[in-house]
Amino acid sequence: MKIGVSSYSFSQYISAGKMDYFDTVSKAFEMGFDGIEFSGLPAEGQEARLEMAQKLREHMAKVGIEIAAYLTSGNFVRDTKEELDAEIARLKNEADVAATLGVTLMRHDILYTIPKYRTYDSLLPEIAPAIREVTEYAQSVGVRTMFENHGRILQDTDRVEKLIDAVGHPNFGFLVDIGNFMCADLDNVACVSRLGNLAFHGHLKDFCCLDYYTNYSLKDTFKTRAQNNLLGCAVGEGDARSAQCMSVLKSQGYDGYLSLEYEGPEDCIEGIRKGLEFYRNWEAKNV
């Protein structure tokens, strides 16, 4: 496996104006990461985004670091056909951005809520053809698409498997986020064990889990599906059992990237550094 870092991990510094996307490339290389992934691009309009993507590609080549993946939003649950068509077109444009960056993997989200009085299974026949259309276009420009166990809906193993089966295209797969299963109060080791064979890409992330009855007002926490509380932390300092999850993936033959995502309250550079150190220590013991 290779270790990367997401531009999202540097959000504290980017938001404060201390760093831009080009700085994240240089910093990732300086810290010793094998690659970097980008979570969206901060440019308005497709022409500007393609121009920025080309400049980032050139900067990465100059620095000497790989690009692991490109991440964008996505929502296929729409009120009208016109809205869905617009989302499909937008994601095709995003595939062009990914191709310009020189990356072969693009994650897009699937949905953020299940409409009231609907079930997840009932949505699959409506959204699967649209997802398939996006991945077919992406394949034509050399990009594989994937979705992540992101948010509180697409976490359960059966839901992940059903979506992949419904789309039914070899260019469409799964991004396994080790920590995100905790957002739905699931046993993340068990989930990784079941879904690791579907992974195109991976995220390394950790949380401290605080149950509903304690520390519920603690700053910087957010709610799980069952209204427990999660606090972002450096990888290896929380409850995600990251070392075990990585060992599970390795045992299943996964040899792609794990991109480190840090979203805790401490200084992001320090949080990222700790996570990388944890990974390197695990790697040294699991050659």
Tab-separated table of N, CA, C and O in Angstrom, residues 93-218:
chain	number	residue	atom	x	y	z
A	93	ASN	N	-18.280	16.824	-16.234
A	93	ASN	CA	-17.269	17.881	-16.226
A	93	ASN	C	-16.195	17.602	-15.174
A	93	ASN	O	-15.006	17.862	-15.400
A	94	GLU	N	-16.620	17.082	-14.034
A	94	GLU	CA	-15.662	16.759	-12.981
A	94	GLU	C	-14.717	15.635	-13.429
A	94	GLU	O	-13.539	15.615	-13.051
A	95	ALA	N	-15.226	14.700	-14.198
A	95	ALA	CA	-14.361	13.653	-14.744
A	95	ALA	C	-13.296	14.249	-15.659
A	95	ALA	O	-12.147	13.790	-15.682
A	96	ASP	N	-13.667	15.290	-16.404
A	96	ASP	CA	-12.692	15.990	-17.242
A	96	ASP	C	-11.626	16.672	-16.387
A	96	ASP	O	-10.443	16.705	-16.751
A	97	VAL	N	-12.034	17.223	-15.246
A	97	VAL	CA	-11.076	17.833	-14.322
A	97	VAL	C	-10.108	16.771	-13.810
A	97	VAL	O	-8.886	16.976	-13.771
A	98	ALA	N	-10.656	15.615	-13.415
A	98	ALA	CA	-9.813	14.527	-12.920
A	98	ALA	C	-8.807	14.085	-13.983
A	98	ALA	O	-7.622	13.877	-13.687
A	99	ALA	N	-9.278	13.946	-15.218
A	99	ALA	CA	-8.390	13.527	-16.299
A	99	ALA	C	-7.293	14.561	-16.531
A	99	ALA	O	-6.131	14.211	-16.787
A	100	THR	N	-7.640	15.843	-16.437
A	100	THR	CA	-6.652	16.904	-16.611
A	100	THR	C	-5.625	16.888	-15.485
A	100	THR	O	-4.434	17.149	-15.708
A	101	LEU	N	-6.056	16.560	-14.273
A	101	LEU	CA	-5.133	16.420	-13.154
A	101	LEU	C	-4.173	15.255	-13.362
A	101	LEU	O	-3.104	15.210	-12.750
A	102	GLY	N	-4.569	14.304	-14.193
A	102	GLY	CA	-3.749	13.133	-14.423
A	102	GLY	C	-4.048	11.992	-13.483
A	102	GLY	O	-3.248	11.063	-13.337
A	103	VAL	N	-5.223	12.037	-12.861
A	103	VAL	CA	-5.607	10.998	-11.909
A	103	VAL	C	-6.554	10.011	-12.585
A	103	VAL	O	-7.278	10.371	-13.509
A	104	THR	N	-6.549	8.773	-12.114
A	104	THR	CA	-7.411	7.754	-12.710
A	104	THR	C	-8.572	7.368	-11.801
A	104	THR	O	-9.338	6.472	-12.140
A	105	LEU	N	-8.715	8.034	-10.648
A	105	LEU	CA	-9.780	7.724	-9.705
A	105	LEU	C	-10.510	8.993	-9.288
A	105	LEU	O	-9.880	9.971	-8.870
A	106	MET	N	-11.831	8.974	-9.372
A	106	MET	CA	-12.650	10.098	-8.929
A	106	MET	C	-13.781	9.602	-8.045
A	106	MET	O	-14.541	8.715	-8.434
A	107	ARG	N	-13.850	10.145	-6.846
A	107	ARG	CA	-14.981	9.831	-5.971
A	107	ARG	C	-16.051	10.896	-6.108
A	107	ARG	O	-15.760	12.085	-6.116
A	108	HIS	N	-17.305	10.443	-6.240
A	108	HIS	CA	-18.428	11.366	-6.119
A	108	HIS	C	-19.409	10.777	-5.116
A	108	HIS	O	-19.547	9.563	-4.979
A	109	ASP	N	-20.081	11.656	-4.398
A	109	ASP	CA	-21.114	11.197	-3.473
A	109	ASP	C	-22.337	10.730	-4.258
A	109	ASP	O	-22.456	10.966	-5.472
A	110	ILE	N	-23.258	10.095	-3.547
A	110	ILE	CA	-24.443	9.523	-4.184
A	110	ILE	C	-25.722	10.231	-3.753
A	110	ILE	O	-26.542	10.633	-4.580
A	111	LEU	N	-25.908	10.375	-2.460
A	111	LEU	CA	-27.102	11.031	-1.928
A	111	LEU	C	-26.813	11.457	-0.500
A	111	LEU	O	-25.911	10.937	0.149
A	112	TYR	N	-27.572	12.425	-0.033
A	112	TYR	CA	-27.362	12.955	1.316
A	112	TYR	C	-28.531	12.674	2.258
A	112	TYR	O	-28.365	12.666	3.476
A	113	THR	N	-29.699	12.463	1.700
A	113	THR	CA	-30.869	12.110	2.509
A	113	THR	C	-31.737	11.126	1.732
A	113	THR	O	-31.706	11.099	0.495
A	114	ILE	N	-32.484	10.339	2.471
A	114	ILE	CA	-33.516	9.499	1.868
A	114	ILE	C	-34.838	10.235	2.041
A	114	ILE	O	-35.204	10.610	3.158
A	115	PRO	N	-35.561	10.491	0.956
A	115	PRO	CA	-36.824	11.236	1.086
A	115	PRO	C	-37.774	10.565	2.077
A	115	PRO	O	-37.796	9.333	2.214
A	116	LYS	N	-38.531	11.375	2.744
A	116	LYS	CA	-39.477	10.853	3.727
A	116	LYS	C	-40.455	9.876	3.069
A	116	LYS	O	-40.910	10.085	1.945
A	117	TYR	N	-40.714	8.785	3.797
A	117	TYR	CA	-41.624	7.717	3.361
A	117	TYR	C	-41.072	6.913	2.184
A	117	TYR	O	-41.816	6.202	1.513
A	118	ARG	N	-39.777	7.038	1.927
A	118	ARG	CA	-39.130	6.193	0.919
A	118	ARG	C	-38.128	5.280	1.617
A	118	ARG	O	-37.701	5.541	2.739
A	119	THR	N	-37.744	4.214	0.944
A	119	THR	CA	-36.694	3.346	1.451
A	119	THR	C	-35.471	3.458	0.541
A	119	THR	O	-35.579	3.854	-0.628
A	120	TYR	N	-34.343	3.086	1.067
A	120	TYR	CA	-33.111	3.095	0.281
A	120	TYR	C	-33.248	2.204	-0.955
A	120	TYR	O	-32.927	2.615	-2.071
A	121	ASP	N	-33.766	1.006	-0.763
A	121	ASP	CA	-33.877	0.069	-1.888
A	121	ASP	C	-34.757	0.607	-3.007
A	121	ASP	O	-34.511	0.343	-4.193
A	122	SER	N	-35.782	1.366	-2.648
A	122	SER	CA	-36.691	1.887	-3.670
A	122	SER	C	-36.026	2.951	-4.542
A	122	SER	O	-36.486	3.227	-5.657
A	123	LEU	N	-34.938	3.546	-4.055
A	123	LEU	CA	-34.243	4.587	-4.815
A	123	LEU	C	-33.286	4.014	-5.857
A	123	LEU	O	-32.968	4.675	-6.853
A	124	LEU	N	-32.836	2.793	-5.647
A	124	LEU	CA	-31.787	2.241	-6.499
A	124	LEU	C	-32.152	2.210	-7.982
A	124	LEU	O	-31.325	2.582	-8.831
A	125	PRO	N	-33.369	1.779	-8.360
A	125	PRO	CA	-33.688	1.769	-9.797
A	125	PRO	C	-33.695	3.163	-10.414
A	125	PRO	O	-33.533	3.297	-11.636
A	126	GLU	N	-33.881	4.197	-9.599
A	126	GLU	CA	-33.920	5.563	-10.113
A	126	GLU	C	-32.524	6.150	-10.276
A	126	GLU	O	-32.263	6.887	-11.231
A	127	ILE	N	-31.629	5.848	-9.338
A	127	ILE	CA	-30.321	6.493	-9.361
A	127	ILE	C	-29.249	5.691	-10.091
A	127	ILE	O	-28.301	6.267	-10.632
A	128	ALA	N	-29.405	4.376	-10.150
A	128	ALA	CA	-28.357	3.541	-10.745
A	128	ALA	C	-28.077	3.885	-12.214
A	128	ALA	O	-26.903	3.966	-12.611
A	129	PRO	N	-29.098	4.093	-13.059
A	129	PRO	CA	-28.795	4.432	-14.457
A	129	PRO	C	-28.012	5.736	-14.601
A	129	PRO	O	-27.138	5.846	-15.473
A	130	ALA	N	-28.301	6.713	-13.742
A	130	ALA	CA	-27.586	7.985	-13.805
A	130	ALA	C	-26.129	7.805	-13.393
A	130	ALA	O	-25.215	8.376	-14.016
A	131	ILE	N	-25.892	7.022	-12.350
A	131	ILE	CA	-24.522	6.745	-11.909
A	131	ILE	C	-23.758	6.010	-12.997
A	131	ILE	O	-22.586	6.292	-13.277
A	132	ARG	N	-24.453	5.075	-13.653
A	132	ARG	CA	-23.823	4.309	-14.738
A	132	ARG	C	-23.449	5.232	-15.897
A	132	ARG	O	-22.374	5.085	-16.507
A	133	GLU	N	-24.311	6.187	-16.212
A	133	GLU	CA	-24.005	7.120	-17.304
A	133	GLU	C	-22.760	7.933	-16.990
A	133	GLU	O	-21.914	8.179	-17.863
A	134	VAL	N	-22.609	8.355	-15.739
A	134	VAL	CA	-21.423	9.117	-15.343
A	134	VAL	C	-20.166	8.266	-15.469
A	134	VAL	O	-19.149	8.713	-16.007
A	135	THR	N	-20.228	7.026	-14.980
A	135	THR	CA	-19.015	6.202	-15.016
A	135	THR	C	-18.654	5.788	-16.436
A	135	THR	O	-17.466	5.636	-16.765
A	136	GLU	N	-19.649	5.627	-17.294
A	136	GLU	CA	-19.348	5.301	-18.691
A	136	GLU	C	-18.617	6.465	-19.365
A	136	GLU	O	-17.670	6.252	-20.134
A	137	TYR	N	-19.061	7.690	-19.070
A	137	TYR	CA	-18.347	8.842	-19.627
A	137	TYR	C	-16.938	8.925	-19.043
A	137	TYR	O	-15.957	9.148	-19.773
A	138	ALA	N	-16.828	8.763	-17.715
A	138	ALA	CA	-15.522	8.844	-17.069
A	138	ALA	C	-14.554	7.815	-17.647
A	138	ALA	O	-13.370	8.101	-17.863
A	139	GLN	N	-15.061	6.622	-17.932
A	139	GLN	CA	-14.215	5.578	-18.515
A	139	GLN	C	-13.649	6.037	-19.860
A	139	GLN	O	-12.500	5.720	-20.201
A	140	SER	N	-14.431	6.794	-20.601
A	140	SER	CA	-13.985	7.253	-21.922
A	140	SER	C	-12.830	8.248	-21.836
A	140	SER	O	-12.118	8.448	-22.825
A	141	VAL	N	-12.638	8.873	-20.659
A	141	VAL	CA	-11.512	9.809	-20.483
A	141	VAL	C	-10.467	9.223	-19.535
A	141	VAL	O	-9.600	9.935	-19.027
A	142	GLY	N	-10.553	7.912	-19.278
A	142	GLY	CA	-9.527	7.239	-18.506
A	142	GLY	C	-9.650	7.342	-17.004
A	142	GLY	O	-8.649	7.192	-16.286
A	143	VAL	N	-10.868	7.559	-16.505
A	143	VAL	CA	-11.080	7.754	-15.062
A	143	VAL	C	-12.072	6.719	-14.551
A	143	VAL	O	-13.137	6.521	-15.142
A	144	ARG	N	-11.731	6.056	-13.457
A	144	ARG	CA	-12.670	5.177	-12.772
A	144	ARG	C	-13.397	5.979	-11.693
A	144	ARG	O	-12.803	6.823	-11.018
A	145	THR	N	-14.690	5.723	-11.522
A	145	THR	CA	-15.460	6.439	-10.509
A	145	THR	C	-15.762	5.520	-9.329
A	145	THR	O	-15.766	4.294	-9.452
A	146	MET	N	-16.025	6.147	-8.209
A	146	MET	CA	-16.280	5.390	-6.982
A	146	MET	C	-17.092	6.251	-6.033
A	146	MET	O	-17.172	7.468	-6.188
A	147	PHE	N	-17.685	5.609	-5.059
A	147	PHE	CA	-18.383	6.319	-4.000
A	147	PHE	C	-17.801	5.878	-2.679
A	147	PHE	O	-17.098	4.864	-2.589
A	148	GLU	N	-18.097	6.642	-1.650
A	148	GLU	CA	-17.502	6.438	-0.329
A	148	GLU	C	-18.590	6.164	0.704
A	148	GLU	O	-19.724	6.621	0.548
A	149	ASN	N	-18.239	5.436	1.745
A	149	ASN	CA	-19.134	5.325	2.900
A	149	ASN	C	-19.098	6.659	3.635
A	149	ASN	O	-18.412	6.848	4.623
A	150	HIS	N	-19.881	7.585	3.095
A	150	HIS	CA	-19.800	8.997	3.468
A	150	HIS	C	-21.135	9.443	4.041
A	150	HIS	O	-22.178	9.151	3.474
A	151	GLY	N	-21.109	10.170	5.151
A	151	GLY	CA	-22.356	10.620	5.755
A	151	GLY	C	-22.939	9.531	6.642
A	151	GLY	O	-22.228	8.742	7.237
A	152	ARG	N	-24.256	9.438	6.691
A	152	ARG	CA	-24.907	8.486	7.594
A	152	ARG	C	-25.822	7.506	6.861
A	152	ARG	O	-26.561	6.771	7.496
A	153	ILE	N	-25.799	7.518	5.542
A	153	ILE	CA	-26.704	6.669	4.767
A	153	ILE	C	-25.962	5.517	4.111
A	153	ILE	O	-26.288	4.350	4.316
A	154	LEU	N	-24.941	5.803	3.332
A	154	LEU	CA	-24.225	4.759	2.589
A	154	LEU	C	-23.074	4.208	3.423
A	154	LEU	O	-21.903	4.309	3.049
A	155	GLN	N	-23.420	3.643	4.571
A	155	GLN	CA	-22.430	3.063	5.451
A	155	GLN	C	-22.611	1.552	5.569
A	155	GLN	O	-21.638	0.812	5.561
A	156	ASP	N	-23.829	1.127	5.693
A	156	ASP	CA	-24.123	-0.287	5.934
A	156	ASP	C	-23.611	-1.148	4.782
A	156	ASP	O	-23.769	-0.805	3.608
A	157	THR	N	-23.030	-2.276	5.130
A	157	THR	CA	-22.407	-3.117	4.108
A	157	THR	C	-23.388	-3.570	3.032
A	157	THR	O	-23.051	-3.625	1.846
A	158	ASP	N	-24.620	-3.880	3.429
A	158	ASP	CA	-25.584	-4.338	2.424
A	158	ASP	C	-25.960	-3.208	1.472
A	158	ASP	O	-26.189	-3.444	0.280
A	159	ARG	N	-26.008	-1.984	1.970
A	159	ARG	CA	-26.328	-0.856	1.093
A	159	ARG	C	-25.206	-0.614	0.085
A	159	ARG	O	-25.470	-0.318	-1.096
A	160	VAL	N	-23.967	-0.716	0.536
A	160	VAL	CA	-22.833	-0.557	-0.371
A	160	VAL	C	-22.879	-1.617	-1.468
A	160	VAL	O	-22.762	-1.314	-2.665
A	161	GLU	N	-23.055	-2.857	-1.087
A	161	GLU	CA	-23.077	-3.948	-2.060
A	161	GLU	C	-24.252	-3.817	-3.033
A	161	GLU	O	-24.101	-4.054	-4.248
A	162	LYS	N	-25.419	-3.430	-2.527
A	162	LYS	CA	-26.587	-3.290	-3.403
A	162	LYS	C	-26.380	-2.197	-4.443
A	162	LYS	O	-26.816	-2.343	-5.606
A	163	LEU	N	-25.736	-1.099	-4.057
A	163	LEU	CA	-25.505	-0.028	-5.022
A	163	LEU	C	-24.544	-0.476	-6.111
A	163	LEU	O	-24.784	-0.235	-7.299
A	164	ILE	N	-23.471	-1.130	-5.734
A	164	ILE	CA	-22.516	-1.616	-6.735
A	164	ILE	C	-23.185	-2.603	-7.680
A	164	ILE	O	-22.992	-2.562	-8.903
A	165	ASP	N	-24.004	-3.482	-7.140
A	165	ASP	CA	-24.720	-4.447	-7.986
A	165	ASP	C	-25.722	-3.753	-8.905
A	165	ASP	O	-25.892	-4.135	-10.069
A	166	ALA	N	-26.410	-2.734	-8.377
A	166	ALA	CA	-27.419	-2.035	-9.185
A	166	ALA	C	-26.789	-1.273	-10.340
A	166	ALA	O	-27.324	-1.255	-11.454
A	167	VAL	N	-25.650	-0.634	-10.092
A	167	VAL	CA	-24.960	0.093	-11.165
A	167	VAL	C	-24.366	-0.909	-12.154
A	167	VAL	O	-24.456	-0.727	-13.374
A	168	GLY	N	-23.756	-1.945	-11.644
A	168	GLY	CA	-23.317	-3.063	-12.479
A	168	GLY	C	-22.342	-2.696	-13.566
A	168	GLY	O	-22.486	-3.142	-14.709
A	169	HIS	N	-21.330	-1.899	-13.235
A	169	HIS	CA	-20.343	-1.507	-14.239
A	169	HIS	C	-18.943	-1.666	-13.653
A	169	HIS	O	-18.681	-1.202	-12.545
A	170	PRO	N	-18.022	-2.310	-14.374
A	170	PRO	CA	-16.682	-2.557	-13.819
A	170	PRO	C	-15.870	-1.294	-13.574
A	170	PRO	O	-14.855	-1.355	-12.865
A	171	ASN	N	-16.291	-0.174	-14.139
A	171	ASN	CA	-15.576	1.087	-13.937
A	171	ASN	C	-16.017	1.805	-12.662
A	171	ASN	O	-15.469	2.842	-12.304
A	172	PHE	N	-17.001	1.237	-11.961
A	172	PHE	CA	-17.574	1.866	-10.766
A	172	PHE	C	-17.299	0.995	-9.549
A	172	PHE	O	-17.602	-0.205	-9.554
A	173	GLY	N	-16.703	1.597	-8.523
A	173	GLY	CA	-16.354	0.830	-7.337
A	173	GLY	C	-16.505	1.623	-6.057
A	173	GLY	O	-17.282	2.580	-5.986
A	174	PHE	N	-15.720	1.255	-5.068
A	174	PHE	CA	-15.919	1.710	-3.696
A	174	PHE	C	-14.656	2.337	-3.127
A	174	PHE	O	-13.546	1.851	-3.365
A	175	LEU	N	-14.830	3.418	-2.384
A	175	LEU	CA	-13.760	4.023	-1.592
A	175	LEU	C	-14.033	3.664	-0.138
A	175	LEU	O	-15.016	4.132	0.436
A	176	VAL	N	-13.195	2.837	0.443
A	176	VAL	CA	-13.423	2.398	1.819
A	176	VAL	C	-12.747	3.383	2.778
A	176	VAL	O	-11.534	3.549	2.761
A	177	ASP	N	-13.552	4.072	3.560
A	177	ASP	CA	-13.051	4.996	4.573
A	177	ASP	C	-13.099	4.281	5.918
A	177	ASP	O	-14.181	3.982	6.444
A	178	ILE	N	-11.933	4.002	6.483
A	178	ILE	CA	-11.833	3.201	7.695
A	178	ILE	C	-12.616	3.814	8.851
A	178	ILE	O	-13.292	3.112	9.604
A	179	GLY	N	-12.557	5.130	8.996
A	179	GLY	CA	-13.218	5.769	10.131
A	179	GLY	C	-14.687	6.052	9.946
A	179	GLY	O	-15.453	6.086	10.918
A	180	ASN	N	-15.115	6.239	8.700
A	180	ASN	CA	-16.472	6.732	8.461
A	180	ASN	C	-17.584	5.774	8.875
A	180	ASN	O	-18.719	6.201	9.086
A	181	PHE	N	-17.285	4.487	8.966
A	181	PHE	CA	-18.328	3.563	9.414
A	181	PHE	C	-18.836	3.925	10.808
A	181	PHE	O	-19.977	3.638	11.161
A	182	MET	N	-17.989	4.603	11.576
A	182	MET	CA	-18.376	5.010	12.920
A	182	MET	C	-19.477	6.065	12.898
A	182	MET	O	-20.200	6.237	13.875
A	183	CYS	N	-19.623	6.776	11.775
A	183	CYS	CA	-20.666	7.802	11.660
A	183	CYS	C	-22.062	7.194	11.709
A	183	CYS	O	-23.043	7.895	11.972
A	184	ALA	N	-22.142	5.906	11.430
A	184	ALA	CA	-23.423	5.195	11.502
A	184	ALA	C	-23.406	4.153	12.617
A	184	ALA	O	-24.205	3.214	12.604
A	185	ASP	N	-22.471	4.326	13.566
A	185	ASP	CA	-22.436	3.477	14.773
A	185	ASP	C	-22.172	2.010	14.445
A	185	ASP	O	-22.648	1.112	15.142
A	186	LEU	N	-21.404	1.768	13.392
A	186	LEU	CA	-21.130	0.407	12.957
A	186	LEU	C	-19.755	-0.054	13.430
A	186	LEU	O	-18.881	0.762	13.748
A	187	ASP	N	-19.558	-1.354	13.447
A	187	ASP	CA	-18.263	-1.939	13.766
A	187	ASP	C	-17.379	-1.793	12.533
A	187	ASP	O	-17.544	-2.515	11.542
A	188	ASN	N	-16.460	-0.843	12.572
A	188	ASN	CA	-15.727	-0.529	11.343
A	188	ASN	C	-14.789	-1.652	10.907
A	188	ASN	O	-14.576	-1.854	9.710
A	189	VAL	N	-14.255	-2.426	11.845
A	189	VAL	CA	-13.402	-3.551	11.455
A	189	VAL	C	-14.219	-4.590	10.688
A	189	VAL	O	-13.783	-5.102	9.642
A	190	ALA	N	-15.397	-4.891	11.187
A	190	ALA	CA	-16.255	-5.858	10.505
A	190	ALA	C	-16.650	-5.356	9.119
A	190	ALA	O	-16.694	-6.132	8.149
A	191	CYS	N	-16.937	-4.066	9.007
A	191	CYS	CA	-17.332	-3.502	7.708
A	191	CYS	C	-16.184	-3.543	6.715
A	191	CYS	O	-16.370	-3.908	5.544
A	192	VAL	N	-14.989	-3.163	7.158
A	192	VAL	CA	-13.821	-3.220	6.281
A	192	VAL	C	-13.571	-4.665	5.842
A	192	VAL	O	-13.253	-4.934	4.680
A	193	SER	N	-13.747	-5.604	6.762
A	193	SER	CA	-13.534	-7.012	6.434
A	193	SER	C	-14.462	-7.476	5.316
A	193	SER	O	-14.071	-8.260	4.450
A	194	ARG	N	-15.691	-6.987	5.328
A	194	ARG	CA	-16.671	-7.420	4.332
A	194	ARG	C	-16.527	-6.686	3.007
A	194	ARG	O	-16.781	-7.264	1.943
A	195	LEU	N	-16.108	-5.409	3.058
A	195	LEU	CA	-16.148	-4.579	1.855
A	195	LEU	C	-14.783	-4.311	1.239
A	195	LEU	O	-14.696	-3.720	0.164
A	196	GLY	N	-13.722	-4.730	1.898
A	196	GLY	CA	-12.388	-4.419	1.403
A	196	GLY	C	-12.114	-4.909	0.003
A	196	GLY	O	-11.366	-4.284	-0.760
A	197	ASN	N	-12.721	-6.024	-0.375
A	197	ASN	CA	-12.478	-6.572	-1.713
A	197	ASN	C	-13.070	-5.704	-2.819
A	197	ASN	O	-12.742	-5.876	-3.995
A	198	LEU	N	-13.939	-4.768	-2.475
A	198	LEU	CA	-14.567	-3.881	-3.459
A	198	LEU	C	-13.811	-2.567	-3.629
A	198	LEU	O	-14.176	-1.744	-4.462
A	199	ALA	N	-12.752	-2.366	-2.824
A	199	ALA	CA	-12.120	-1.051	-2.737
A	199	ALA	C	-11.262	-0.707	-3.948
A	199	ALA	O	-10.359	-1.464	-4.319
A	200	PHE	N	-11.543	0.443	-4.547
A	200	PHE	CA	-10.668	1.065	-5.539
A	200	PHE	C	-9.620	1.931	-4.838
A	200	PHE	O	-8.536	2.159	-5.360
A	201	HIS	N	-9.996	2.465	-3.666
A	201	HIS	CA	-9.180	3.478	-2.978
A	201	HIS	C	-9.536	3.415	-1.494
A	201	HIS	O	-10.556	2.810	-1.121
A	202	GLY	N	-8.702	4.019	-0.633
A	202	GLY	CA	-8.987	3.980	0.792
A	202	GLY	C	-8.686	5.299	1.487
A	202	GLY	O	-7.848	6.082	1.025
A	203	HIS	N	-9.385	5.537	2.589
A	203	HIS	CA	-9.137	6.683	3.460
A	203	HIS	C	-8.767	6.193	4.850
A	203	HIS	O	-9.376	5.263	5.373
A	204	LEU	N	-7.787	6.837	5.429
A	204	LEU	CA	-7.335	6.540	6.778
A	204	LEU	C	-7.757	7.704	7.669
A	204	LEU	O	-7.258	8.822	7.517
A	205	LYS	N	-8.697	7.439	8.571
A	205	LYS	CA	-9.293	8.493	9.401
A	205	LYS	C	-9.644	7.908	10.755
A	205	LYS	O	-9.941	6.718	10.864
A	206	ASP	N	-9.637	8.756	11.801
A	206	ASP	CA	-9.912	8.256	13.139
A	206	ASP	C	-10.794	9.233	13.910
A	206	ASP	O	-10.754	10.454	13.677
A	207	PHE	N	-11.595	8.665	14.811
A	207	PHE	CA	-12.466	9.445	15.691
A	207	PHE	C	-12.411	8.867	17.107
A	207	PHE	O	-12.236	7.662	17.288
A	208	CYS	N	-12.615	9.747	18.065
A	208	CYS	CA	-12.918	9.305	19.423
A	208	CYS	C	-14.435	9.243	19.539
A	208	CYS	O	-15.126	10.214	19.176
A	209	CYS	N	-14.950	8.120	19.993
A	209	CYS	CA	-16.398	7.936	20.103
A	209	CYS	C	-16.850	8.229	21.530
A	209	CYS	O	-16.340	7.657	22.490
A	210	LEU	N	-17.803	9.128	21.656
A	210	LEU	CA	-18.355	9.535	22.953
A	210	LEU	C	-19.842	9.232	22.916
A	210	LEU	O	-20.556	9.746	22.059
A	211	ASP	N	-20.320	8.413	23.825
A	211	ASP	CA	-21.712	7.999	23.709
A	211	ASP	C	-22.687	9.131	24.027
A	211	ASP	O	-22.306	10.210	24.497
A	212	TYR	N	-23.924	8.885	23.746
A	212	TYR	CA	-24.986	9.897	23.858
A	212	TYR	C	-25.077	10.500	25.254
A	212	TYR	O	-25.414	11.672	25.410
A	213	TYR	N	-24.752	9.725	26.274
A	213	TYR	CA	-24.994	10.148	27.648
A	213	TYR	C	-23.814	10.863	28.293
A	213	TYR	O	-23.919	11.339	29.416
A	214	THR	N	-22.687	10.959	27.580
A	214	THR	CA	-21.540	11.656	28.157
A	214	THR	C	-20.928	12.620	27.146
A	214	THR	O	-20.852	12.323	25.956
A	215	ASN	N	-20.512	13.754	27.637
A	215	ASN	CA	-19.795	14.744	26.823
A	215	ASN	C	-20.561	15.166	25.573
A	215	ASN	O	-19.968	15.517	24.570
A	216	TYR	N	-21.897	15.129	25.648
A	216	TYR	CA	-22.678	15.401	24.441
A	216	TYR	C	-22.576	16.844	23.965
A	216	TYR	O	-22.910	17.158	22.839
A	217	SER	N	-22.098	17.767	24.835
A	217	SER	CA	-21.969	19.159	24.421
A	217	SER	C	-20.520	19.547	24.161
A	217	SER	O	-20.209	20.719	23.992
A	218	LEU	N	-19.622	18.548	24.120
A	218	LEU	CA	-18.213	18.825	23.915
A	218	LEU	C	-17.996	19.526	22.578
A	218	LEU	O	-18.536	19.126	21.551
